Amino acid sequence: MRLDDSAASLEALDQLVPRWRDDEESLSWLGNDAGLYLGTVIVRTVPGAAWRIRSDGQPVVRLASGREFDVVASGHEWAASGVPELSQLYAEVAEP
């Protein structure tokens, strides 16, 4: 799969068959990577969005409005259950 930092690539990830859910090690790193990728797409495509590191060391995405999203936690939820979908999270964040 080719990831191109677009909303369409998030939709493609959502369509993957979740074979990783039986492997705790894969589940953990995939959730982390999926969350960081979601954050990258948001930062590159949503005006005013930027990375921020919280005091606990967790990377989050901050929107121009000041609202923050823990994209790594979202990635872990997606990897574990498929809900919410990455593309759905992006759509919620990207709404004006």
PDB file of C-alpha atoms in Angstrom:
ATOM      1  CA  MET A   1       0.000   0.000   0.000  1.00  0.00           C
ATOM      2  CA  ARG A   2       1.280   3.442  -0.894  1.00  0.00           C
ATOM      3  CA  LEU A   3       0.823   6.106   1.747  1.00  0.00           C
ATOM      4  CA  ASP A   4       0.880   9.617   0.336  1.00  0.00           C
ATOM      5  CA  ASP A   5      -0.152  11.764   3.314  1.00  0.00           C
ATOM      6  CA  SER A   6      -3.704  12.142   1.980  1.00  0.00           C
ATOM      7  CA  ALA A   7      -7.160  11.503   3.391  1.00  0.00           C
ATOM      8  CA  ALA A   8      -7.550   8.821   0.696  1.00  0.00           C
ATOM      9  CA  SER A   9      -4.613   6.888   2.163  1.00  0.00           C
ATOM     10  CA  LEU A  10      -6.365   6.903   5.552  1.00  0.00           C
ATOM     11  CA  GLU A  11      -9.425   5.386   3.859  1.00  0.00           C
ATOM     12  CA  ALA A  12      -7.183   2.704   2.323  1.00  0.00           C
ATOM     13  CA  LEU A  13      -5.767   1.852   5.760  1.00  0.00           C
ATOM     14  CA  ASP A  14      -9.310   1.541   7.096  1.00  0.00           C
ATOM     15  CA  GLN A  15      -9.972  -1.129   4.455  1.00  0.00           C
ATOM     16  CA  LEU A  16      -7.097  -3.401   5.523  1.00  0.00           C
ATOM     17  CA  VAL A  17      -8.019  -6.820   6.854  1.00  0.00           C
ATOM     18  CA  PRO A  18      -6.979  -6.653  10.537  1.00  0.00           C
ATOM     19  CA  ARG A  19      -4.746  -9.734  10.660  1.00  0.00           C
ATOM     20  CA  TRP A  20      -2.544  -8.020  13.262  1.00  0.00           C
ATOM     21  CA  ARG A  21      -5.129  -8.153  16.056  1.00  0.00           C
ATOM     22  CA  ASP A  22      -3.967 -11.605  17.187  1.00  0.00           C
ATOM     23  CA  ASP A  23      -0.371 -10.420  17.645  1.00  0.00           C
ATOM     24  CA  GLU A  24       0.130  -8.122  20.656  1.00  0.00           C
ATOM     25  CA  GLU A  25       3.533  -6.907  19.457  1.00  0.00           C
ATOM     26  CA  SER A  26       2.256  -6.000  15.983  1.00  0.00           C
ATOM     27  CA  LEU A  27      -0.877  -4.453  17.456  1.00  0.00           C
ATOM     28  CA  SER A  28       1.170  -2.097  19.610  1.00  0.00           C
ATOM     29  CA  TRP A  29       3.571  -0.827  16.961  1.00  0.00           C
ATOM     30  CA  LEU A  30       0.881  -0.623  14.281  1.00  0.00           C
ATOM     31  CA  GLY A  31      -1.359   1.409  16.583  1.00  0.00           C
ATOM     32  CA  ASN A  32       1.488   3.786  17.325  1.00  0.00           C
ATOM     33  CA  ASP A  33       2.446   4.132  13.656  1.00  0.00           C
ATOM     34  CA  ALA A  34      -1.178   4.541  12.533  1.00  0.00           C
ATOM     35  CA  GLY A  35      -1.678   7.330  15.057  1.00  0.00           C
ATOM     36  CA  LEU A  36       1.490   9.127  14.046  1.00  0.00           C
ATOM     37  CA  TYR A  37       0.509   8.791  10.389  1.00  0.00           C
ATOM     38  CA  LEU A  38      -2.962  10.196  11.123  1.00  0.00           C
ATOM     39  CA  GLY A  39      -1.275  13.136  12.834  1.00  0.00           C
ATOM     40  CA  THR A  40       1.047  13.655   9.882  1.00  0.00           C
ATOM     41  CA  VAL A  41      -1.875  13.781   7.455  1.00  0.00           C
ATOM     42  CA  ILE A  42      -3.693  16.273   9.688  1.00  0.00           C
ATOM     43  CA  VAL A  43      -0.637  18.522  10.101  1.00  0.00           C
ATOM     44  CA  ARG A  44       0.090  18.498   6.371  1.00  0.00           C
ATOM     45  CA  THR A  45      -3.470  19.124   5.192  1.00  0.00           C
ATOM     46  CA  VAL A  46      -5.365  21.063   7.874  1.00  0.00           C
ATOM     47  CA  PRO A  47      -4.411  24.751   8.008  1.00  0.00           C
ATOM     48  CA  GLY A  48      -3.005  25.768  11.380  1.00  0.00           C
ATOM     49  CA  ALA A  49      -2.544  22.205  12.675  1.00  0.00           C
ATOM     50  CA  ALA A  50       0.805  21.474  14.322  1.00  0.00           C
ATOM     51  CA  TRP A  51       2.552  18.848  16.408  1.00  0.00           C
ATOM     52  CA  ARG A  52       2.979  19.502  20.115  1.00  0.00           C
ATOM     53  CA  ILE A  53       4.628  17.384  22.808  1.00  0.00           C
ATOM     54  CA  ARG A  54       2.692  17.318  26.081  1.00  0.00           C
ATOM     55  CA  SER A  55       4.493  17.477  29.426  1.00  0.00           C
ATOM     56  CA  ASP A  56       4.139  13.677  29.702  1.00  0.00           C
ATOM     57  CA  GLY A  57       6.049  13.277  26.410  1.00  0.00           C
ATOM     58  CA  GLN A  58       3.005  12.245  24.362  1.00  0.00           C
ATOM     59  CA  PRO A  59       2.829  13.791  20.870  1.00  0.00           C
ATOM     60  CA  VAL A  60      -0.510  15.408  20.070  1.00  0.00           C
ATOM     61  CA  VAL A  61      -1.847  17.462  17.202  1.00  0.00           C
ATOM     62  CA  ARG A  62      -3.058  20.940  18.069  1.00  0.00           C
ATOM     63  CA  LEU A  63      -5.491  22.711  15.764  1.00  0.00           C
ATOM     64  CA  ALA A  64      -5.539  26.466  15.189  1.00  0.00           C
ATOM     65  CA  SER A  65      -8.558  26.584  17.537  1.00  0.00           C
ATOM     66  CA  GLY A  66      -6.382  25.217  20.360  1.00  0.00           C
ATOM     67  CA  ARG A  67      -8.157  21.861  20.425  1.00  0.00           C
ATOM     68  CA  GLU A  68      -5.739  18.942  20.827  1.00  0.00           C
ATOM     69  CA  PHE A  69      -5.984  15.373  19.558  1.00  0.00           C
ATOM     70  CA  ASP A  70      -4.089  12.449  21.026  1.00  0.00           C
ATOM     71  CA  VAL A  71      -3.574  10.799  17.654  1.00  0.00           C
ATOM     72  CA  VAL A  72      -1.442   7.972  19.070  1.00  0.00           C
ATOM     73  CA  ALA A  73      -4.261   6.899  21.402  1.00  0.00           C
ATOM     74  CA  SER A  74      -6.627   7.062  18.424  1.00  0.00           C
ATOM     75  CA  GLY A  75      -4.234   4.907  16.401  1.00  0.00           C
ATOM     76  CA  HIS A  76      -4.148   2.291  19.156  1.00  0.00           C
ATOM     77  CA  GLU A  77      -7.958   2.230  19.331  1.00  0.00           C
ATOM     78  CA  TRP A  78      -8.124   1.815  15.553  1.00  0.00           C
ATOM     79  CA  ALA A  79      -5.564  -1.017  15.549  1.00  0.00           C
ATOM     80  CA  ALA A  80      -7.349  -2.830  18.376  1.00  0.00           C
ATOM     81  CA  SER A  81     -10.945  -2.511  17.178  1.00  0.00           C
ATOM     82  CA  GLY A  82     -11.146  -0.608  13.901  1.00  0.00           C
ATOM     83  CA  VAL A  83     -13.282   2.036  15.575  1.00  0.00           C
ATOM     84  CA  PRO A  84     -13.135   4.898  15.074  1.00  0.00           C
ATOM     85  CA  GLU A  85     -11.849   4.684  11.517  1.00  0.00           C
ATOM     86  CA  LEU A  86      -8.810   6.823  10.754  1.00  0.00           C
ATOM     87  CA  SER A  87     -10.629   8.511   7.866  1.00  0.00           C
ATOM     88  CA  GLN A  88     -13.569   9.329  10.161  1.00  0.00           C
ATOM     89  CA  LEU A  89     -11.240  10.927  12.717  1.00  0.00           C
ATOM     90  CA  TYR A  90      -9.595  12.941   9.962  1.00  0.00           C
ATOM     91  CA  ALA A  91     -12.978  14.135   8.669  1.00  0.00           C
ATOM     92  CA  GLU A  92     -13.973  15.296  12.150  1.00  0.00           C
ATOM     93  CA  VAL A  93     -10.727  17.215  12.591  1.00  0.00           C
ATOM     94  CA  ALA A  94     -10.672  18.678   9.083  1.00  0.00           C
ATOM     95  CA  GLU A  95     -14.204  20.129   9.293  1.00  0.00           C
ATOM     96  CA  PRO A  96     -14.118  23.919   9.304  1.00  0.00           C
TER      97      PRO A  96
END
